[in-house]
C-alpha cells in the first residue's frame, strides 16, 4: 500500500481538491502503487493533474488517458505473472526447485554460540560460519522473542 510522504500528502486531501504532481513517477514507485493511489483519489473525489504527462483528470480526455494508463499497467502485471509462472514451470520440468536453499541448523547454532561468546564481530561470524548477516539477525530476533514470552 501507499507509504511515506505520499501518505501524508494524500491524507490531507479533501473531496473537490486537485492533486498536482510534476510527474507521475514522483507520485508512485510502481504501476501498482499508481493504480492504488488513483483508486483512492477517485473514491475521495479528488482530481489529479500531472504536469509532465499533461494529464488532467478534470477533463474527459484526461480521465480516459488515465484509465488507459491503468489498463496498460494491469496488462503489464498480468504479463509478468504469466512469464513468472511459465519460468517456474520450465524450471520444475528441468528438475529445479525454487526458493532459497535451507541453511544447516548446526551452522546456525554455531553462529549463535559465537555471537553469545562476544569474541567475534558479526562480519567475522558470517565469514566463519557461512550464515548470512540477515539470517543471523533473524535467528537472534526469534530467540529474543521466544525468551520474552517465556
mmCIF file of N, CA and C in Angstrom:
data_model
loop_
_atom_site.group_PDB
_atom_site.id
_atom_site.type_symbol
_atom_site.label_atom_id
_atom_site.label_comp_id
_atom_site.label_asym_id
_atom_site.label_seq_id
_atom_site.Cartn_x
_atom_site.Cartn_y
_atom_site.Cartn_z
ATOM 1 N N UNK A 1 0.834 -1.181 0.000
ATOM 2 C CA UNK A 1 0.000 0.000 0.000
ATOM 3 C C UNK A 1 0.871 1.235 0.000
ATOM 4 N N UNK A 2 0.274 2.379 -0.087
ATOM 5 C CA UNK A 2 0.986 3.651 -0.156
ATOM 6 C C UNK A 2 1.585 3.972 1.205
ATOM 7 N N UNK A 3 2.848 4.394 1.199
ATOM 8 C CA UNK A 3 3.525 4.705 2.450
ATOM 9 C C UNK A 3 4.337 5.977 2.302
ATOM 10 N N UNK A 4 4.811 6.490 3.440
ATOM 11 C CA UNK A 4 5.759 7.597 3.437
ATOM 12 C C UNK A 4 5.136 8.940 3.136
ATOM 13 N N UNK A 5 5.891 9.766 2.393
ATOM 14 C CA UNK A 5 5.459 11.133 2.087
ATOM 15 C C UNK A 5 4.153 11.148 1.313
ATOM 16 N N UNK A 6 3.939 10.140 0.446
ATOM 17 C CA UNK A 6 2.705 10.094 -0.323
ATOM 18 C C UNK A 6 1.504 10.006 0.617
ATOM 19 N N UNK A 7 1.621 9.195 1.674
ATOM 20 C CA UNK A 7 0.516 9.034 2.615
ATOM 21 C C UNK A 7 0.195 10.362 3.274
ATOM 22 N N UNK A 8 1.217 11.090 3.698
ATOM 23 C CA UNK A 8 0.990 12.386 4.340
ATOM 24 C C UNK A 8 0.255 13.321 3.393
ATOM 25 N N UNK A 9 0.682 13.349 2.154
ATOM 26 C CA UNK A 9 0.044 14.208 1.155
ATOM 27 C C UNK A 9 -1.403 13.783 0.934
ATOM 28 N N UNK A 10 -1.620 12.510 0.712
ATOM 29 C CA UNK A 10 -2.964 12.010 0.410
ATOM 30 C C UNK A 10 -3.913 12.176 1.590
ATOM 31 N N UNK A 11 -3.382 12.096 2.808
ATOM 32 C CA UNK A 11 -4.219 12.221 3.997
ATOM 33 C C UNK A 11 -4.781 13.632 4.167
ATOM 34 N N UNK A 12 -4.160 14.619 3.533
ATOM 35 C CA UNK A 12 -4.608 15.998 3.667
ATOM 36 C C UNK A 12 -5.607 16.412 2.580
ATOM 37 N N UNK A 13 -5.847 15.550 1.625
ATOM 38 C CA UNK A 13 -6.767 15.881 0.532
ATOM 39 C C UNK A 13 -8.215 15.738 0.974
ATOM 40 N N UNK A 14 -9.055 16.623 0.431
ATOM 41 C CA UNK A 14 -10.491 16.587 0.725
ATOM 42 C C UNK A 14 -11.256 16.499 -0.590
ATOM 43 N N UNK A 15 -12.502 16.041 -0.538
ATOM 44 C CA UNK A 15 -13.303 15.982 -1.762
ATOM 45 C C UNK A 15 -13.321 17.345 -2.463
ATOM 46 N N UNK A 16 -13.132 17.304 -3.783
ATOM 47 C CA UNK A 16 -13.112 18.524 -4.572
ATOM 48 C C UNK A 16 -11.718 19.081 -4.802
ATOM 49 N N UNK A 17 -10.715 18.572 -4.058
ATOM 50 C CA UNK A 17 -9.327 19.022 -4.244
ATOM 51 C C UNK A 17 -8.762 18.480 -5.547
ATOM 52 N N UNK A 18 -7.677 19.098 -5.994
ATOM 53 C CA UNK A 18 -6.921 18.617 -7.148
ATOM 54 C C UNK A 18 -5.473 18.429 -6.710
ATOM 55 N N UNK A 19 -4.966 17.227 -6.879
ATOM 56 C CA UNK A 19 -3.568 16.928 -6.561
ATOM 57 C C UNK A 19 -2.747 17.186 -7.815
ATOM 58 N N UNK A 20 -1.762 18.080 -7.704
ATOM 59 C CA UNK A 20 -0.906 18.411 -8.843
ATOM 60 C C UNK A 20 0.479 17.841 -8.569
ATOM 61 N N UNK A 21 0.966 17.043 -9.523
ATOM 62 C CA UNK A 21 2.314 16.484 -9.416
ATOM 63 C C UNK A 21 3.092 16.870 -10.666
ATOM 64 N N UNK A 22 4.408 16.958 -10.520
ATOM 65 C CA UNK A 22 5.231 17.286 -11.680
ATOM 66 C C UNK A 22 5.242 16.137 -12.672
ATOM 67 N N UNK A 23 5.402 14.900 -12.119
ATOM 68 C CA UNK A 23 5.484 13.711 -12.951
ATOM 69 C C UNK A 23 4.885 12.546 -12.170
ATOM 70 N N UNK A 24 4.211 11.636 -12.849
ATOM 71 C CA UNK A 24 3.549 10.523 -12.167
ATOM 72 C C UNK A 24 4.521 9.653 -11.393
ATOM 73 N N UNK A 25 5.754 9.514 -11.892
ATOM 74 C CA UNK A 25 6.696 8.652 -11.173
ATOM 75 C C UNK A 25 7.161 9.283 -9.861
ATOM 76 N N UNK A 26 6.837 10.553 -9.641
ATOM 77 C CA UNK A 26 7.119 11.197 -8.359
ATOM 78 C C UNK A 26 6.007 10.900 -7.359
ATOM 79 N N UNK A 27 4.867 10.468 -7.850
ATOM 80 C CA UNK A 27 3.721 10.151 -7.007
ATOM 81 C C UNK A 27 3.750 8.701 -6.544
ATOM 82 N N UNK A 28 4.222 7.819 -7.407
ATOM 83 C CA UNK A 28 4.195 6.383 -7.099
ATOM 84 C C UNK A 28 5.459 5.719 -7.605
ATOM 85 N N UNK A 29 5.896 4.689 -6.886
ATOM 86 C CA UNK A 29 7.118 3.970 -7.256
ATOM 87 C C UNK A 29 6.875 2.888 -8.291
ATOM 88 N N UNK A 30 5.630 2.449 -8.392
ATOM 89 C CA UNK A 30 5.316 1.358 -9.322
ATOM 90 C C UNK A 30 3.955 1.610 -9.947
ATOM 91 N N UNK A 31 3.696 0.876 -11.014
ATOM 92 C CA UNK A 31 2.388 0.971 -11.673
ATOM 93 C C UNK A 31 1.284 0.547 -10.709
ATOM 94 N N UNK A 32 1.561 -0.498 -9.937
ATOM 95 C CA UNK A 32 0.569 -0.996 -8.978
ATOM 96 C C UNK A 32 0.229 0.086 -7.969
ATOM 97 N N UNK A 33 1.247 0.732 -7.452
ATOM 98 C CA UNK A 33 1.020 1.784 -6.471
ATOM 99 C C UNK A 33 0.265 2.961 -7.098
ATOM 100 N N UNK A 34 0.572 3.278 -8.339
ATOM 101 C CA UNK A 34 -0.120 4.357 -9.034
ATOM 102 C C UNK A 34 -1.614 4.041 -9.164
ATOM 103 N N UNK A 35 -1.924 2.804 -9.474
ATOM 104 C CA UNK A 35 -3.326 2.402 -9.587
ATOM 105 C C UNK A 35 -4.020 2.498 -8.227
ATOM 106 N N UNK A 36 -3.327 2.076 -7.163
ATOM 107 C CA UNK A 36 -3.905 2.176 -5.825
ATOM 108 C C UNK A 36 -4.195 3.627 -5.463
ATOM 109 N N UNK A 37 -3.256 4.511 -5.781
ATOM 110 C CA UNK A 37 -3.450 5.930 -5.492
ATOM 111 C C UNK A 37 -4.599 6.488 -6.325
ATOM 112 N N UNK A 38 -4.650 6.106 -7.603
ATOM 113 C CA UNK A 38 -5.723 6.586 -8.482
ATOM 114 C C UNK A 38 -7.086 6.142 -7.952
ATOM 115 N N UNK A 39 -7.170 4.898 -7.504
ATOM 116 C CA UNK A 39 -8.436 4.400 -6.944
ATOM 117 C C UNK A 39 -8.819 5.200 -5.704
ATOM 118 N N UNK A 40 -7.826 5.457 -4.866
ATOM 119 C CA UNK A 40 -8.075 6.229 -3.644
ATOM 120 C C UNK A 40 -8.554 7.643 -3.987
ATOM 121 N N UNK A 41 -7.890 8.281 -4.955
ATOM 122 C CA UNK A 41 -8.288 9.628 -5.356
ATOM 123 C C UNK A 41 -9.716 9.636 -5.894
ATOM 124 N N UNK A 42 -10.034 8.641 -6.717
ATOM 125 C CA UNK A 42 -11.376 8.542 -7.284
ATOM 126 C C UNK A 42 -12.416 8.377 -6.172
ATOM 127 N N UNK A 43 -12.132 7.486 -5.198
ATOM 128 C CA UNK A 43 -13.053 7.251 -4.084
ATOM 129 C C UNK A 43 -13.262 8.509 -3.254
ATOM 130 N N UNK A 44 -12.208 9.315 -3.123
ATOM 131 C CA UNK A 44 -12.274 10.514 -2.287
ATOM 132 C C UNK A 44 -12.663 11.752 -3.093
ATOM 133 N N UNK A 45 -13.052 11.559 -4.357
ATOM 134 C CA UNK A 45 -13.479 12.652 -5.232
ATOM 135 C C UNK A 45 -12.397 13.724 -5.349
ATOM 136 N N UNK A 46 -11.160 13.275 -5.602
ATOM 137 C CA UNK A 46 -10.019 14.178 -5.785
ATOM 138 C C UNK A 46 -9.509 13.990 -7.212
ATOM 139 N N UNK A 47 -9.266 15.103 -7.895
ATOM 140 C CA UNK A 47 -8.749 15.053 -9.263
ATOM 141 C C UNK A 47 -7.227 15.016 -9.237
ATOM 142 N N UNK A 48 -6.621 14.622 -10.360
ATOM 143 C CA UNK A 48 -5.165 14.512 -10.470
ATOM 144 C C UNK A 48 -4.698 15.248 -11.718
ATOM 145 N N UNK A 49 -3.649 16.034 -11.555
ATOM 146 C CA UNK A 49 -3.021 16.716 -12.680
ATOM 147 C C UNK A 49 -1.537 16.390 -12.631
ATOM 148 N N UNK A 50 -1.006 15.896 -13.748
ATOM 149 C CA UNK A 50 0.422 15.653 -13.887
ATOM 150 C C UNK A 50 0.950 16.599 -14.960
ATOM 151 N N UNK A 51 1.882 17.440 -14.566
ATOM 152 C CA UNK A 51 2.376 18.477 -15.478
ATOM 153 C C UNK A 51 3.155 17.873 -16.642
ATOM 154 N N UNK A 52 4.110 16.986 -16.376
ATOM 155 C CA UNK A 52 4.955 16.422 -17.439
ATOM 156 C C UNK A 52 4.164 15.602 -18.450
ATOM 157 N N UNK A 53 3.262 14.787 -17.962
ATOM 158 C CA UNK A 53 2.486 13.931 -18.862
ATOM 159 C C UNK A 53 1.282 14.662 -19.449
ATOM 160 N N UNK A 54 1.064 15.903 -19.043
ATOM 161 C CA UNK A 54 -0.083 16.696 -19.484
ATOM 162 C C UNK A 54 -1.382 15.916 -19.281
ATOM 163 N N UNK A 55 -1.510 15.375 -18.086
ATOM 164 C CA UNK A 55 -2.662 14.565 -17.720
ATOM 165 C C UNK A 55 -3.505 15.361 -16.727
ATOM 166 N N UNK A 56 -4.783 15.472 -16.983
ATOM 167 C CA UNK A 56 -5.674 16.229 -16.116
ATOM 168 C C UNK A 56 -6.990 15.478 -16.022
ATOM 169 N N UNK A 57 -7.229 14.843 -14.870
ATOM 170 C CA UNK A 57 -8.444 14.034 -14.727
ATOM 171 C C UNK A 57 -9.690 14.884 -14.516
ATOM 172 N N UNK A 58 -9.531 16.209 -14.569
ATOM 173 C CA UNK A 58 -10.706 17.088 -14.506
ATOM 174 C C UNK A 58 -11.402 17.136 -15.866
ATOM 175 N N UNK A 59 -10.711 16.635 -16.908
ATOM 176 C CA UNK A 59 -11.296 16.630 -18.249
ATOM 177 C C UNK A 59 -11.641 15.198 -18.651
ATOM 178 N N UNK A 60 -12.538 15.080 -19.588
ATOM 179 C CA UNK A 60 -12.950 13.754 -20.074
ATOM 180 C C UNK A 60 -11.763 13.021 -20.709
ATOM 181 N N UNK A 61 -10.975 13.744 -21.507
ATOM 182 C CA UNK A 61 -9.816 13.113 -22.160
ATOM 183 C C UNK A 61 -8.786 12.701 -21.110
ATOM 184 N N UNK A 62 -8.572 13.537 -20.111
ATOM 185 C CA UNK A 62 -7.626 13.204 -19.043
ATOM 186 C C UNK A 62 -8.043 11.957 -18.292
ATOM 187 N N UNK A 63 -9.350 11.855 -18.011
ATOM 188 C CA UNK A 63 -9.853 10.654 -17.328
ATOM 189 C C UNK A 63 -9.645 9.421 -18.197
ATOM 190 N N UNK A 64 -9.920 9.557 -19.487
ATOM 191 C CA UNK A 64 -9.742 8.429 -20.408
ATOM 192 C C UNK A 64 -8.274 8.027 -20.488
ATOM 193 N N UNK A 65 -7.390 9.022 -20.591
ATOM 194 C CA UNK A 65 -5.950 8.727 -20.671
ATOM 195 C C UNK A 65 -5.469 8.034 -19.403
ATOM 196 N N UNK A 66 -5.946 8.506 -18.261
ATOM 197 C CA UNK A 66 -5.530 7.873 -17.010
ATOM 198 C C UNK A 66 -6.070 6.458 -16.924
ATOM 199 N N UNK A 67 -7.272 6.248 -17.434
ATOM 200 C CA UNK A 67 -7.825 4.898 -17.495
ATOM 201 C C UNK A 67 -6.975 3.989 -18.361
ATOM 202 N N UNK A 68 -6.484 4.538 -19.491
ATOM 203 C CA UNK A 68 -5.615 3.761 -20.383
ATOM 204 C C UNK A 68 -4.303 3.404 -19.684
ATOM 205 N N UNK A 69 -3.765 4.341 -18.929
ATOM 206 C CA UNK A 69 -2.542 4.055 -18.172
ATOM 207 C C UNK A 69 -2.801 2.896 -17.212
ATOM 208 N N UNK A 70 -3.958 2.916 -16.546
ATOM 209 C CA UNK A 70 -4.313 1.832 -15.633
ATOM 210 C C UNK A 70 -4.451 0.500 -16.339
ATOM 211 N N UNK A 71 -5.073 0.515 -17.525
ATOM 212 C CA UNK A 71 -5.241 -0.710 -18.305
ATOM 213 C C UNK A 71 -3.881 -1.267 -18.716
ATOM 214 N N UNK A 72 -2.989 -0.391 -19.171
ATOM 215 C CA UNK A 72 -1.655 -0.831 -19.581
ATOM 216 C C UNK A 72 -0.878 -1.384 -18.380
ATOM 217 N N UNK A 73 -1.033 -0.761 -17.230
ATOM 218 C CA UNK A 73 -0.355 -1.247 -16.031
ATOM 219 C C UNK A 73 -0.863 -2.632 -15.645
ATOM 220 N N UNK A 74 -2.173 -2.825 -15.739
ATOM 221 C CA UNK A 74 -2.743 -4.134 -15.427
ATOM 222 C C UNK A 74 -2.256 -5.180 -16.420
ATOM 223 N N UNK A 75 -2.195 -4.825 -17.696
ATOM 224 C CA UNK A 75 -1.677 -5.728 -18.719
ATOM 225 C C UNK A 75 -0.240 -6.122 -18.390
ATOM 226 N N UNK A 76 0.571 -5.135 -18.026
ATOM 227 C CA UNK A 76 1.970 -5.412 -17.693
ATOM 228 C C UNK A 76 2.070 -6.367 -16.507
ATOM 229 N N UNK A 77 1.260 -6.134 -15.460
ATOM 230 C CA UNK A 77 1.275 -7.027 -14.297
ATOM 231 C C UNK A 77 0.891 -8.439 -14.678
ATOM 232 N N UNK A 78 -0.143 -8.576 -15.507
ATOM 233 C CA UNK A 78 -0.589 -9.906 -15.927
ATOM 234 C C UNK A 78 0.472 -10.616 -16.759
ATOM 235 N N UNK A 79 1.152 -9.874 -17.631
ATOM 236 C CA UNK A 79 2.210 -10.479 -18.448
ATOM 237 C C UNK A 79 3.373 -10.938 -17.570
ATOM 238 N N UNK A 80 3.735 -10.146 -16.589
ATOM 239 C CA UNK A 80 4.804 -10.536 -15.662
ATOM 240 C C UNK A 80 4.405 -11.801 -14.916
ATOM 241 N N UNK A 81 3.147 -11.854 -14.457
ATOM 242 C CA UNK A 81 2.659 -13.028 -13.734
ATOM 243 C C UNK A 81 2.731 -14.271 -14.624
ATOM 244 N N UNK A 82 2.308 -14.138 -15.876
ATOM 245 C CA UNK A 82 2.334 -15.270 -16.808
ATOM 246 C C UNK A 82 3.769 -15.726 -17.085
ATOM 247 N N UNK A 83 4.675 -14.778 -17.313
ATOM 248 C CA UNK A 83 6.077 -15.137 -17.571
ATOM 249 C C UNK A 83 6.705 -15.817 -16.366
ATOM 250 N N UNK A 84 6.374 -15.320 -15.180
ATOM 251 C CA UNK A 84 6.902 -15.925 -13.957
ATOM 252 C C UNK A 84 6.408 -17.355 -13.817
ATOM 253 N N UNK A 85 5.116 -17.557 -14.028
ATOM 254 C CA UNK A 85 4.546 -18.908 -13.927
ATOM 255 C C UNK A 85 5.170 -19.842 -14.956
ATOM 256 N N UNK A 86 5.361 -19.356 -16.178
ATOM 257 C CA UNK A 86 5.967 -20.183 -17.226
ATOM 258 C C UNK A 86 7.416 -20.509 -16.878
ATOM 259 N N UNK A 87 8.134 -19.531 -16.350
ATOM 260 C CA UNK A 87 9.529 -19.763 -15.959
ATOM 261 C C UNK A 87 9.645 -20.779 -14.838
ATOM 262 N N UNK A 88 8.760 -20.691 -13.851
ATOM 263 C CA UNK A 88 8.770 -21.656 -12.751
ATOM 264 C C UNK A 88 8.414 -23.054 -13.251
ATOM 265 N N UNK A 89 7.434 -23.152 -14.138
ATOM 266 C CA UNK A 89 7.045 -24.461 -14.688
ATOM 267 C C UNK A 89 8.206 -25.070 -15.479
ATOM 268 N N UNK A 90 8.895 -24.248 -16.272
ATOM 269 C CA UNK A 90 10.031 -24.741 -17.051
ATOM 270 C C UNK A 90 11.153 -25.206 -16.128
ATOM 271 N N UNK A 91 11.398 -24.462 -15.058
ATOM 272 C CA UNK A 91 12.437 -24.846 -14.105
ATOM 273 C C UNK A 91 12.081 -26.162 -13.420
ATOM 274 N N UNK A 92 10.802 -26.312 -13.030
ATOM 275 C CA UNK A 92 10.366 -27.564 -12.401
ATOM 276 C C UNK A 92 10.519 -28.737 -13.368
ATOM 277 N N UNK A 93 10.214 -28.497 -14.649
ATOM 278 C CA UNK A 93 10.338 -29.555 -15.658
ATOM 279 C C UNK A 93 11.796 -29.996 -15.803
ATOM 280 N N UNK A 94 12.729 -29.084 -15.549
ATOM 281 C CA UNK A 94 14.157 -29.425 -15.600
ATOM 282 C C UNK A 94 14.653 -29.982 -14.271
ATOM 283 N N UNK A 95 13.729 -30.116 -13.286
ATOM 284 C CA UNK A 95 14.104 -30.701 -12.003
ATOM 285 C C UNK A 95 14.623 -29.691 -10.989
ATOM 286 N N UNK A 96 14.475 -28.417 -11.262
ATOM 287 C CA UNK A 96 14.950 -27.385 -10.343
ATOM 288 C C UNK A 96 13.827 -26.974 -9.419
ATOM 289 N N UNK A 97 14.210 -26.628 -8.208
ATOM 290 C CA UNK A 97 13.228 -26.144 -7.240
ATOM 291 C C UNK A 97 13.531 -24.687 -6.929
ATOM 292 N N UNK A 98 12.482 -23.923 -6.679
ATOM 293 C CA UNK A 98 12.651 -22.512 -6.357
ATOM 294 C C UNK A 98 12.927 -22.304 -4.878
ATOM 295 N N UNK A 99 13.157 -21.058 -4.536
ATOM 296 C CA UNK A 99 13.365 -20.701 -3.136
ATOM 297 C C UNK A 99 14.830 -20.734 -2.747
ATOM 298 N N UNK A 100 15.066 -20.243 -1.565
ATOM 299 C CA UNK A 100 16.434 -20.231 -1.046
ATOM 300 C C UNK A 100 16.801 -21.607 -0.513
ATOM 301 N N UNK A 101 18.061 -21.957 -0.633
ATOM 302 C CA UNK A 101 18.469 -23.233 -0.044
ATOM 303 C C UNK A 101 18.367 -23.150 1.479
ATOM 304 N N UNK A 102 18.027 -24.258 2.099
ATOM 305 C CA UNK A 102 17.898 -24.302 3.552
ATOM 306 C C UNK A 102 19.282 -24.289 4.187
ATOM 307 N N UNK A 103 19.401 -23.494 5.230
ATOM 308 C CA UNK A 103 20.667 -23.401 5.949
ATOM 309 C C UNK A 103 20.740 -24.543 6.953
ATOM 310 N N UNK A 104 21.904 -25.112 7.087
ATOM 311 C CA UNK A 104 22.147 -26.186 8.035
ATOM 312 C C UNK A 104 21.903 -25.661 9.456
ATOM 313 N N UNK A 105 20.996 -26.295 10.216
ATOM 314 C CA UNK A 105 20.701 -25.835 11.580
ATOM 315 C C UNK A 105 21.936 -25.820 12.481
ATOM 316 N N UNK A 106 22.858 -26.736 12.223
ATOM 317 C CA UNK A 106 24.100 -26.760 13.024
ATOM 318 C C UNK A 106 24.911 -25.486 12.818
ATOM 319 N N UNK A 107 24.973 -25.017 11.574
ATOM 320 C CA UNK A 107 25.695 -23.781 11.280
ATOM 321 C C UNK A 107 25.051 -22.593 11.996
ATOM 322 N N UNK A 108 23.733 -22.589 12.037
ATOM 323 C CA UNK A 108 23.023 -21.506 12.716
ATOM 324 C C UNK A 108 23.318 -21.539 14.216
ATOM 325 N N UNK A 109 23.245 -22.735 14.807
ATOM 326 C CA UNK A 109 23.546 -22.862 16.251
ATOM 327 C C UNK A 109 24.984 -22.425 16.544
ATOM 328 N N UNK A 110 25.912 -22.804 15.659
ATOM 329 C CA UNK A 110 27.310 -22.422 15.831
ATOM 330 C C UNK A 110 27.467 -20.901 15.749
ATOM 331 N N UNK A 111 26.783 -20.294 14.800
ATOM 332 C CA UNK A 111 26.844 -18.835 14.656
ATOM 333 C C UNK A 111 26.281 -18.149 15.901
ATOM 334 N N UNK A 112 25.184 -18.669 16.427
ATOM 335 C CA UNK A 112 24.598 -18.092 17.634
ATOM 336 C C UNK A 112 25.532 -18.246 18.835
ATOM 337 N N UNK A 113 26.212 -19.382 18.915
ATOM 338 C CA UNK A 113 27.146 -19.576 20.032
ATOM 339 C C UNK A 113 28.336 -18.628 19.918
ATOM 340 N N UNK A 114 28.804 -18.381 18.693
ATOM 341 C CA UNK A 114 29.888 -17.415 18.505
ATOM 342 C C UNK A 114 29.417 -16.005 18.879
ATOM 343 N N UNK A 115 28.191 -15.691 18.545
ATOM 344 C CA UNK A 115 27.638 -14.383 18.904
ATOM 345 C C UNK A 115 27.573 -14.244 20.424
ATOM 346 N N UNK A 116 27.098 -15.303 21.101
ATOM 347 C CA UNK A 116 26.970 -15.272 22.559
ATOM 348 C C UNK A 116 28.324 -15.161 23.249
ATOM 349 N N UNK A 117 29.366 -15.721 22.631
ATOM 350 C CA UNK A 117 30.711 -15.664 23.226
ATOM 351 C C UNK A 117 31.280 -14.248 23.183
ATOM 352 N N UNK A 118 30.773 -13.408 22.310
ATOM 353 C CA UNK A 118 31.189 -12.000 22.195
ATOM 354 C C UNK A 118 32.681 -11.821 21.929
ATOM 355 N N UNK A 119 33.239 -12.761 21.185
ATOM 356 C CA UNK A 119 34.663 -12.669 20.856
ATOM 357 C C UNK A 119 34.889 -12.306 19.389
ATOM 358 N N UNK A 120 33.817 -12.329 18.591
ATOM 359 C CA UNK A 120 33.932 -12.045 17.163
ATOM 360 C C UNK A 120 32.895 -11.003 16.766
ATOM 361 N N UNK A 121 33.212 -10.270 15.722
ATOM 362 C CA UNK A 121 32.232 -9.330 15.174
ATOM 363 C C UNK A 121 31.222 -10.108 14.330
ATOM 364 N N UNK A 122 30.135 -9.450 13.987
ATOM 365 C CA UNK A 122 29.120 -10.083 13.141
ATOM 366 C C UNK A 122 29.738 -10.488 11.805
ATOM 367 N N UNK A 123 30.545 -9.610 11.227
ATOM 368 C CA UNK A 123 31.190 -9.922 9.942
ATOM 369 C C UNK A 123 32.081 -11.149 10.051
ATOM 370 N N UNK A 124 32.817 -11.238 11.141
ATOM 371 C CA UNK A 124 33.683 -12.408 11.338
ATOM 372 C C UNK A 124 32.856 -13.678 11.509
ATOM 373 N N UNK A 125 31.749 -13.574 12.219
ATOM 374 C CA UNK A 125 30.871 -14.742 12.420
ATOM 375 C C UNK A 125 30.299 -15.203 11.087
ATOM 376 N N UNK A 126 29.849 -14.264 10.263
ATOM 377 C CA UNK A 126 29.258 -14.661 8.977
ATOM 378 C C UNK A 126 30.310 -15.285 8.065
ATOM 379 N N UNK A 127 31.523 -14.756 8.107
ATOM 380 C CA UNK A 127 32.596 -15.330 7.297
ATOM 381 C C UNK A 127 32.956 -16.727 7.784
ATOM 382 N N UNK A 128 33.034 -16.892 9.084
ATOM 383 C CA UNK A 128 33.407 -18.173 9.697
ATOM 384 C C UNK A 128 32.364 -19.259 9.453
ATOM 385 N N UNK A 129 31.082 -18.906 9.552
ATOM 386 C CA UNK A 129 30.030 -19.925 9.522
ATOM 387 C C UNK A 129 29.315 -20.055 8.182
ATOM 388 N N UNK A 130 29.360 -19.002 7.366
ATOM 389 C CA UNK A 130 28.604 -19.011 6.120
ATOM 390 C C UNK A 130 27.152 -18.628 6.309
ATOM 391 N N UNK A 131 26.766 -18.277 7.536
ATOM 392 C CA UNK A 131 25.411 -17.814 7.830
ATOM 393 C C UNK A 131 25.364 -16.330 7.491
ATOM 394 N N UNK A 132 24.380 -15.924 6.700
ATOM 395 C CA UNK A 132 24.299 -14.517 6.306
ATOM 396 C C UNK A 132 23.953 -13.636 7.501
ATOM 397 N N UNK A 133 24.306 -12.370 7.368
ATOM 398 C CA UNK A 133 24.030 -11.414 8.435
ATOM 399 C C UNK A 133 22.521 -11.324 8.693
ATOM 400 N N UNK A 134 21.739 -11.283 7.623
ATOM 401 C CA UNK A 134 20.284 -11.167 7.793
ATOM 402 C C UNK A 134 19.715 -12.397 8.497
ATOM 403 N N UNK A 135 20.202 -13.585 8.155
ATOM 404 C CA UNK A 135 19.719 -14.806 8.809
ATOM 405 C C UNK A 135 20.127 -14.821 10.280
ATOM 406 N N UNK A 136 21.344 -14.398 10.566
ATOM 407 C CA UNK A 136 21.812 -14.363 11.953
ATOM 408 C C UNK A 136 20.922 -13.437 12.774
ATOM 409 N N UNK A 137 20.654 -12.236 12.265
ATOM 410 C CA UNK A 137 19.786 -11.304 12.990
ATOM 411 C C UNK A 137 18.367 -11.843 13.122
ATOM 412 N N UNK A 138 17.880 -12.511 12.089
ATOM 413 C CA UNK A 138 16.545 -13.108 12.139
ATOM 414 C C UNK A 138 16.471 -14.146 13.260
ATOM 415 N N UNK A 139 17.489 -14.992 13.343
ATOM 416 C CA UNK A 139 17.514 -16.022 14.383
ATOM 417 C C UNK A 139 17.660 -15.400 15.767
ATOM 418 N N UNK A 140 18.452 -14.345 15.886
ATOM 419 C CA UNK A 140 18.592 -13.649 17.169
ATOM 420 C C UNK A 140 17.257 -13.042 17.596
ATOM 421 N N UNK A 141 16.542 -12.441 16.637
ATOM 422 C CA UNK A 141 15.228 -11.867 16.955
ATOM 423 C C UNK A 141 14.243 -12.947 17.385
ATOM 424 N N UNK A 142 14.263 -14.088 16.687
ATOM 425 C CA UNK A 142 13.379 -15.198 17.060
ATOM 426 C C UNK A 142 13.669 -15.651 18.478
ATOM 427 N N UNK A 143 14.966 -15.791 18.779
ATOM 428 C CA UNK A 143 15.370 -16.233 20.118
ATOM 429 C C UNK A 143 14.943 -15.222 21.170
ATOM 430 N N UNK A 144 15.133 -13.937 20.889
ATOM 431 C CA UNK A 144 14.752 -12.895 21.861
ATOM 432 C C UNK A 144 13.254 -12.873 22.091
ATOM 433 N N UNK A 145 12.462 -13.047 21.014
ATOM 434 C CA UNK A 145 11.001 -13.096 21.169
ATOM 435 C C UNK A 145 10.579 -14.293 21.995
ATOM 436 N N UNK A 146 11.220 -15.424 21.740
ATOM 437 C CA UNK A 146 10.898 -16.635 22.478
ATOM 438 C C UNK A 146 11.202 -16.453 23.962
ATOM 439 N N UNK A 147 12.358 -15.835 24.260
ATOM 440 C CA UNK A 147 12.733 -15.597 25.668
ATOM 441 C C UNK A 147 11.792 -14.593 26.323
ATOM 442 N N UNK A 148 11.334 -13.621 25.584
ATOM 443 C CA UNK A 148 10.441 -12.599 26.142
ATOM 444 C C UNK A 148 9.068 -13.169 26.476
ATOM 445 N N UNK A 149 8.630 -14.181 25.748
ATOM 446 C CA UNK A 149 7.310 -14.762 26.009
ATOM 447 C C UNK A 149 7.343 -15.848 27.058
ATOM 448 N N UNK A 150 8.516 -16.241 27.453
ATOM 449 C CA UNK A 150 8.612 -17.312 28.478
ATOM 450 C C UNK A 150 8.549 -16.769 29.877
#
